Amino acid sequence: MALALPAGHSTGDTGPGALPVQVGSFGTICSLAYLVITIRGAFANEQGDFSIAHRALVAFLIFVICLAGVNWIGLPLSIAAASGLVTLLFPGERRLLRAGATGLGLWLIAVLLFGKLLGLPMP
């Protein structure tokens, strides 16, 4: 999707798709490095704590479900809903307030920064 974004308007600008491609490339390189290090046994002596592993699965499912609804509710609202719901998984005081603030903050970032300022198309 990042490669399909239009080219930039200024001289030498690579366009708004450059940042997502760079982040994705960096994430892929880091993931491959971690995979190789793990396969070579670098973390063999580490004991994992799987008592809260269900939270990771629930968080993954929340993002999958919310992002599946992008075509109906839009990307900013979908990201806001997913982040707010995942925030509810963390213990602490005023969870609903934190979840609402997280969702609202990410919605504002998506709409104002990426949509308005950078002009990225929001599905």
N, C-alpha and C. Protein backbone atom coordinates (compact mmCIF):
# COMPACT_ATOMS: atom_id res chain seq x y z
N MET A 1 0.82 -1.19 0.00
CA MET A 1 0.00 0.00 0.00
C MET A 1 0.86 1.25 0.00
N ALA A 2 2.00 1.19 0.72
CA ALA A 2 2.87 2.36 0.79
C ALA A 2 3.46 2.68 -0.58
N LEU A 3 3.77 1.66 -1.35
CA LEU A 3 4.35 1.89 -2.68
C LEU A 3 3.33 2.47 -3.65
N ALA A 4 2.03 2.33 -3.36
CA ALA A 4 0.99 2.85 -4.25
C ALA A 4 0.68 4.31 -3.98
N LEU A 5 1.22 4.89 -2.93
CA LEU A 5 0.96 6.30 -2.62
C LEU A 5 1.60 7.19 -3.68
N PRO A 6 1.04 8.37 -3.94
CA PRO A 6 1.59 9.25 -4.97
C PRO A 6 2.96 9.79 -4.59
N ALA A 7 3.71 10.16 -5.61
CA ALA A 7 5.05 10.73 -5.38
C ALA A 7 4.92 12.09 -4.71
N GLY A 8 6.02 12.55 -4.11
CA GLY A 8 6.03 13.84 -3.42
C GLY A 8 5.93 15.01 -4.38
N HIS A 9 5.66 16.18 -3.81
CA HIS A 9 5.46 17.37 -4.63
C HIS A 9 6.72 18.22 -4.74
N SER A 10 7.63 18.10 -3.79
CA SER A 10 8.82 18.94 -3.84
C SER A 10 9.96 18.21 -4.54
N THR A 11 10.97 18.94 -4.92
CA THR A 11 12.11 18.37 -5.63
C THR A 11 12.85 17.38 -4.74
N GLY A 12 13.03 16.19 -5.23
CA GLY A 12 13.78 15.18 -4.50
C GLY A 12 12.98 14.47 -3.42
N ASP A 13 11.71 14.82 -3.25
CA ASP A 13 10.88 14.19 -2.23
C ASP A 13 10.49 12.79 -2.70
N THR A 14 10.64 11.81 -1.83
CA THR A 14 10.30 10.44 -2.20
C THR A 14 8.83 10.15 -2.02
N GLY A 15 8.09 11.06 -1.42
CA GLY A 15 6.66 10.88 -1.26
C GLY A 15 6.30 10.36 0.11
N PRO A 16 5.01 10.36 0.42
CA PRO A 16 4.55 9.95 1.75
C PRO A 16 4.69 8.45 1.99
N GLY A 17 4.91 7.68 0.94
CA GLY A 17 5.06 6.23 1.11
C GLY A 17 6.44 5.82 1.59
N ALA A 18 7.39 6.75 1.64
CA ALA A 18 8.75 6.40 2.02
C ALA A 18 8.85 5.97 3.48
N LEU A 19 8.17 6.66 4.38
CA LEU A 19 8.26 6.32 5.80
C LEU A 19 7.70 4.93 6.10
N PRO A 20 6.49 4.58 5.62
CA PRO A 20 6.01 3.22 5.89
C PRO A 20 6.93 2.13 5.31
N VAL A 21 7.50 2.39 4.16
CA VAL A 21 8.42 1.41 3.57
C VAL A 21 9.68 1.28 4.43
N GLN A 22 10.19 2.40 4.92
CA GLN A 22 11.38 2.37 5.77
C GLN A 22 11.10 1.66 7.09
N VAL A 23 9.96 1.96 7.71
CA VAL A 23 9.60 1.30 8.97
C VAL A 23 9.42 -0.19 8.75
N GLY A 24 8.73 -0.56 7.68
CA GLY A 24 8.53 -1.98 7.37
C GLY A 24 9.83 -2.69 7.08
N SER A 25 10.73 -2.05 6.35
CA SER A 25 12.03 -2.65 6.05
C SER A 25 12.85 -2.84 7.32
N PHE A 26 12.88 -1.81 8.17
CA PHE A 26 13.62 -1.90 9.43
C PHE A 26 13.05 -2.99 10.32
N GLY A 27 11.72 -3.07 10.40
CA GLY A 27 11.08 -4.10 11.21
C GLY A 27 11.38 -5.49 10.70
N THR A 28 11.39 -5.66 9.39
CA THR A 28 11.70 -6.96 8.81
C THR A 28 13.14 -7.36 9.09
N ILE A 29 14.07 -6.43 8.95
CA ILE A 29 15.48 -6.71 9.22
C ILE A 29 15.67 -7.08 10.69
N CYS A 30 15.05 -6.33 11.60
CA CYS A 30 15.17 -6.63 13.04
C CYS A 30 14.56 -8.00 13.36
N SER A 31 13.42 -8.31 12.75
CA SER A 31 12.78 -9.59 12.99
C SER A 31 13.64 -10.75 12.49
N LEU A 32 14.23 -10.59 11.33
CA LEU A 32 15.10 -11.64 10.80
C LEU A 32 16.35 -11.81 11.67
N ALA A 33 16.91 -10.71 12.14
CA ALA A 33 18.07 -10.80 13.03
C ALA A 33 17.71 -11.52 14.32
N TYR A 34 16.56 -11.19 14.90
CA TYR A 34 16.11 -11.84 16.13
C TYR A 34 15.87 -13.33 15.89
N LEU A 35 15.29 -13.67 14.74
CA LEU A 35 15.05 -15.08 14.41
C LEU A 35 16.35 -15.85 14.30
N VAL A 36 17.33 -15.29 13.62
CA VAL A 36 18.64 -15.96 13.47
C VAL A 36 19.31 -16.13 14.83
N ILE A 37 19.30 -15.08 15.64
CA ILE A 37 19.91 -15.14 16.97
C ILE A 37 19.23 -16.19 17.83
N THR A 38 17.91 -16.26 17.75
CA THR A 38 17.16 -17.24 18.54
C THR A 38 17.45 -18.66 18.07
N ILE A 39 17.48 -18.87 16.76
CA ILE A 39 17.77 -20.20 16.23
C ILE A 39 19.16 -20.65 16.62
N ARG A 40 20.09 -19.74 16.70
CA ARG A 40 21.46 -20.09 17.09
C ARG A 40 21.59 -20.37 18.58
N GLY A 41 20.51 -20.19 19.34
CA GLY A 41 20.50 -20.56 20.75
C GLY A 41 20.95 -19.48 21.70
N ALA A 42 20.87 -18.23 21.30
CA ALA A 42 21.34 -17.15 22.17
C ALA A 42 20.47 -17.00 23.42
N PHE A 43 19.23 -17.42 23.36
CA PHE A 43 18.33 -17.26 24.50
C PHE A 43 17.95 -18.61 25.11
N ALA A 44 18.77 -19.61 24.93
CA ALA A 44 18.46 -20.96 25.40
C ALA A 44 18.35 -21.02 26.93
N ASN A 45 19.09 -20.19 27.64
CA ASN A 45 19.07 -20.22 29.11
C ASN A 45 17.95 -19.39 29.71
N GLU A 46 17.23 -18.63 28.89
CA GLU A 46 16.15 -17.78 29.38
C GLU A 46 14.90 -18.62 29.62
N GLN A 47 14.27 -18.41 30.75
CA GLN A 47 13.00 -19.08 31.05
C GLN A 47 11.87 -18.09 30.80
N GLY A 48 10.95 -18.45 29.95
CA GLY A 48 9.83 -17.58 29.63
C GLY A 48 8.74 -17.64 30.68
N ASP A 49 8.04 -16.54 30.87
CA ASP A 49 6.90 -16.48 31.77
C ASP A 49 5.64 -16.45 30.91
N PHE A 50 4.99 -17.59 30.81
CA PHE A 50 3.82 -17.71 29.95
C PHE A 50 2.51 -17.56 30.70
N SER A 51 2.57 -17.05 31.94
CA SER A 51 1.36 -16.92 32.73
C SER A 51 0.43 -15.82 32.19
N ILE A 52 0.97 -14.87 31.44
CA ILE A 52 0.13 -13.81 30.88
C ILE A 52 0.17 -13.83 29.35
N ALA A 53 0.51 -14.99 28.77
CA ALA A 53 0.60 -15.10 27.31
C ALA A 53 -0.75 -14.91 26.64
N HIS A 54 -1.83 -15.17 27.37
CA HIS A 54 -3.15 -14.98 26.76
C HIS A 54 -3.41 -13.52 26.40
N ARG A 55 -2.79 -12.59 27.09
CA ARG A 55 -2.95 -11.17 26.75
C ARG A 55 -2.41 -10.86 25.36
N ALA A 56 -1.30 -11.47 25.01
CA ALA A 56 -0.72 -11.24 23.68
C ALA A 56 -1.66 -11.76 22.60
N LEU A 57 -2.25 -12.93 22.84
CA LEU A 57 -3.19 -13.48 21.87
C LEU A 57 -4.44 -12.61 21.76
N VAL A 58 -4.96 -12.17 22.88
CA VAL A 58 -6.15 -11.30 22.87
C VAL A 58 -5.83 -9.98 22.17
N ALA A 59 -4.66 -9.41 22.43
CA ALA A 59 -4.27 -8.16 21.77
C ALA A 59 -4.17 -8.35 20.26
N PHE A 60 -3.58 -9.46 19.84
CA PHE A 60 -3.48 -9.76 18.42
C PHE A 60 -4.87 -9.88 17.79
N LEU A 61 -5.76 -10.60 18.46
CA LEU A 61 -7.11 -10.78 17.94
C LEU A 61 -7.87 -9.45 17.87
N ILE A 62 -7.67 -8.58 18.86
CA ILE A 62 -8.32 -7.27 18.84
C ILE A 62 -7.88 -6.48 17.60
N PHE A 63 -6.58 -6.46 17.34
CA PHE A 63 -6.09 -5.73 16.17
C PHE A 63 -6.57 -6.35 14.87
N VAL A 64 -6.61 -7.68 14.79
CA VAL A 64 -7.10 -8.33 13.57
C VAL A 64 -8.56 -7.98 13.33
N ILE A 65 -9.38 -8.05 14.38
CA ILE A 65 -10.80 -7.76 14.23
C ILE A 65 -11.02 -6.29 13.87
N CYS A 66 -10.34 -5.39 14.57
CA CYS A 66 -10.52 -3.95 14.29
C CYS A 66 -10.01 -3.58 12.91
N LEU A 67 -8.89 -4.11 12.51
CA LEU A 67 -8.36 -3.77 11.20
C LEU A 67 -9.14 -4.42 10.07
N ALA A 68 -9.87 -5.49 10.39
CA ALA A 68 -10.75 -6.08 9.38
C ALA A 68 -11.92 -5.15 9.08
N GLY A 69 -12.23 -4.26 9.99
CA GLY A 69 -13.33 -3.33 9.79
C GLY A 69 -12.94 -2.01 9.18
N VAL A 70 -11.72 -1.88 8.69
CA VAL A 70 -11.25 -0.62 8.12
C VAL A 70 -12.14 -0.15 6.98
N ASN A 71 -12.60 -1.07 6.15
CA ASN A 71 -13.43 -0.67 5.00
C ASN A 71 -14.76 -0.07 5.43
N TRP A 72 -15.24 -0.40 6.63
CA TRP A 72 -16.53 0.08 7.08
C TRP A 72 -16.43 1.33 7.95
N ILE A 73 -15.42 1.37 8.84
CA ILE A 73 -15.36 2.50 9.77
C ILE A 73 -14.16 3.42 9.53
N GLY A 74 -13.26 3.05 8.66
CA GLY A 74 -12.09 3.87 8.35
C GLY A 74 -10.88 3.50 9.20
N LEU A 75 -9.71 3.78 8.68
CA LEU A 75 -8.47 3.42 9.36
C LEU A 75 -8.26 4.16 10.68
N PRO A 76 -8.46 5.49 10.75
CA PRO A 76 -8.22 6.18 12.03
C PRO A 76 -9.10 5.65 13.16
N LEU A 77 -10.37 5.45 12.89
CA LEU A 77 -11.27 4.95 13.93
C LEU A 77 -10.96 3.50 14.29
N SER A 78 -10.56 2.72 13.32
CA SER A 78 -10.19 1.32 13.58
C SER A 78 -8.95 1.22 14.46
N ILE A 79 -7.95 2.03 14.17
CA ILE A 79 -6.73 2.04 14.98
C ILE A 79 -7.04 2.55 16.39
N ALA A 80 -7.88 3.57 16.49
CA ALA A 80 -8.25 4.11 17.80
C ALA A 80 -8.99 3.07 18.63
N ALA A 81 -9.91 2.35 18.02
CA ALA A 81 -10.67 1.32 18.75
C ALA A 81 -9.75 0.19 19.21
N ALA A 82 -8.88 -0.26 18.32
CA ALA A 82 -7.97 -1.35 18.67
C ALA A 82 -7.03 -0.95 19.80
N SER A 83 -6.45 0.24 19.72
CA SER A 83 -5.51 0.65 20.75
C SER A 83 -6.21 0.87 22.08
N GLY A 84 -7.42 1.41 22.04
CA GLY A 84 -8.17 1.60 23.28
C GLY A 84 -8.54 0.27 23.92
N LEU A 85 -8.98 -0.69 23.12
CA LEU A 85 -9.33 -2.00 23.67
C LEU A 85 -8.11 -2.74 24.23
N VAL A 86 -6.98 -2.63 23.54
CA VAL A 86 -5.76 -3.29 24.04
C VAL A 86 -5.31 -2.64 25.34
N THR A 87 -5.49 -1.34 25.47
CA THR A 87 -5.12 -0.65 26.70
C THR A 87 -5.90 -1.20 27.89
N LEU A 88 -7.13 -1.64 27.65
CA LEU A 88 -7.93 -2.22 28.73
C LEU A 88 -7.34 -3.52 29.28
N LEU A 89 -6.45 -4.15 28.52
CA LEU A 89 -5.84 -5.40 28.98
C LEU A 89 -4.81 -5.19 30.09
N PHE A 90 -4.30 -3.97 30.21
CA PHE A 90 -3.26 -3.70 31.20
C PHE A 90 -3.90 -3.33 32.54
N PRO A 91 -3.39 -3.90 33.62
CA PRO A 91 -3.95 -3.57 34.94
C PRO A 91 -3.56 -2.15 35.37
N GLY A 92 -4.30 -1.62 36.30
CA GLY A 92 -4.00 -0.30 36.82
C GLY A 92 -5.26 0.47 37.10
N GLU A 93 -5.07 1.65 37.62
CA GLU A 93 -6.19 2.51 37.97
C GLU A 93 -6.70 3.25 36.74
N ARG A 94 -7.96 3.59 36.76
CA ARG A 94 -8.61 4.39 35.71
C ARG A 94 -8.39 3.81 34.32
N ARG A 95 -8.65 2.53 34.19
CA ARG A 95 -8.42 1.86 32.91
C ARG A 95 -9.27 2.44 31.79
N LEU A 96 -10.52 2.74 32.09
CA LEU A 96 -11.40 3.29 31.04
C LEU A 96 -10.92 4.66 30.58
N LEU A 97 -10.44 5.47 31.51
CA LEU A 97 -9.92 6.79 31.14
C LEU A 97 -8.67 6.65 30.28
N ARG A 98 -7.77 5.75 30.68
CA ARG A 98 -6.55 5.53 29.89
C ARG A 98 -6.88 4.99 28.50
N ALA A 99 -7.85 4.06 28.44
CA ALA A 99 -8.23 3.49 27.14
C ALA A 99 -8.83 4.56 26.24
N GLY A 100 -9.70 5.38 26.80
CA GLY A 100 -10.30 6.45 26.02
C GLY A 100 -9.28 7.47 25.54
N ALA A 101 -8.37 7.84 26.43
CA ALA A 101 -7.32 8.81 26.06
C ALA A 101 -6.39 8.24 24.99
N THR A 102 -6.06 6.96 25.11
CA THR A 102 -5.19 6.32 24.12
C THR A 102 -5.87 6.28 22.76
N GLY A 103 -7.12 5.85 22.74
CA GLY A 103 -7.86 5.79 21.48
C GLY A 103 -8.02 7.16 20.85
N LEU A 104 -8.40 8.16 21.66
CA LEU A 104 -8.56 9.51 21.15
C LEU A 104 -7.24 10.08 20.63
N GLY A 105 -6.17 9.85 21.38
CA GLY A 105 -4.86 10.34 20.96
C GLY A 105 -4.40 9.75 19.64
N LEU A 106 -4.57 8.45 19.48
CA LEU A 106 -4.16 7.82 18.22
C LEU A 106 -5.07 8.23 17.07
N TRP A 107 -6.35 8.45 17.36
CA TRP A 107 -7.24 8.92 16.31
C TRP A 107 -6.81 10.32 15.85
N LEU A 108 -6.48 11.19 16.80
CA LEU A 108 -6.02 12.53 16.45
C LEU A 108 -4.72 12.50 15.66
N ILE A 109 -3.80 11.63 16.06
CA ILE A 109 -2.53 11.50 15.33
C ILE A 109 -2.80 11.04 13.90
N ALA A 110 -3.65 10.03 13.74
CA ALA A 110 -3.95 9.51 12.40
C ALA A 110 -4.62 10.57 11.53
N VAL A 111 -5.60 11.26 12.08
CA VAL A 111 -6.36 12.23 11.28
C VAL A 111 -5.56 13.50 11.03
N LEU A 112 -5.02 14.09 12.11
CA LEU A 112 -4.36 15.39 11.96
C LEU A 112 -2.97 15.27 11.34
N LEU A 113 -2.15 14.37 11.87
CA LEU A 113 -0.77 14.29 11.40
C LEU A 113 -0.69 13.61 10.04
N PHE A 114 -1.22 12.39 9.97
CA PHE A 114 -1.05 11.63 8.72
C PHE A 114 -2.07 12.04 7.65
N GLY A 115 -3.30 12.31 8.06
CA GLY A 115 -4.31 12.67 7.08
C GLY A 115 -4.22 14.11 6.60
N LYS A 116 -4.19 15.05 7.54
CA LYS A 116 -4.21 16.47 7.16
C LYS A 116 -2.82 17.01 6.83
N LEU A 117 -1.85 16.81 7.73
CA LEU A 117 -0.54 17.41 7.54
C LEU A 117 0.25 16.73 6.42
N LEU A 118 0.31 15.41 6.44
CA LEU A 118 1.08 14.70 5.42
C LEU A 118 0.26 14.39 4.17
N GLY A 119 -1.06 14.50 4.28
CA GLY A 119 -1.90 14.27 3.11
C GLY A 119 -1.99 12.82 2.68
N LEU A 120 -1.80 11.89 3.60
CA LEU A 120 -1.89 10.48 3.24
C LEU A 120 -3.35 10.07 3.12
N PRO A 121 -3.67 9.30 2.11
CA PRO A 121 -5.05 8.84 1.98
C PRO A 121 -5.38 7.83 3.08
N MET A 122 -6.51 8.05 3.75
CA MET A 122 -6.94 7.16 4.82
C MET A 122 -8.09 6.31 4.31
N PRO A 123 -7.88 4.99 4.24
CA PRO A 123 -8.98 4.12 3.77
C PRO A 123 -10.16 4.19 4.71
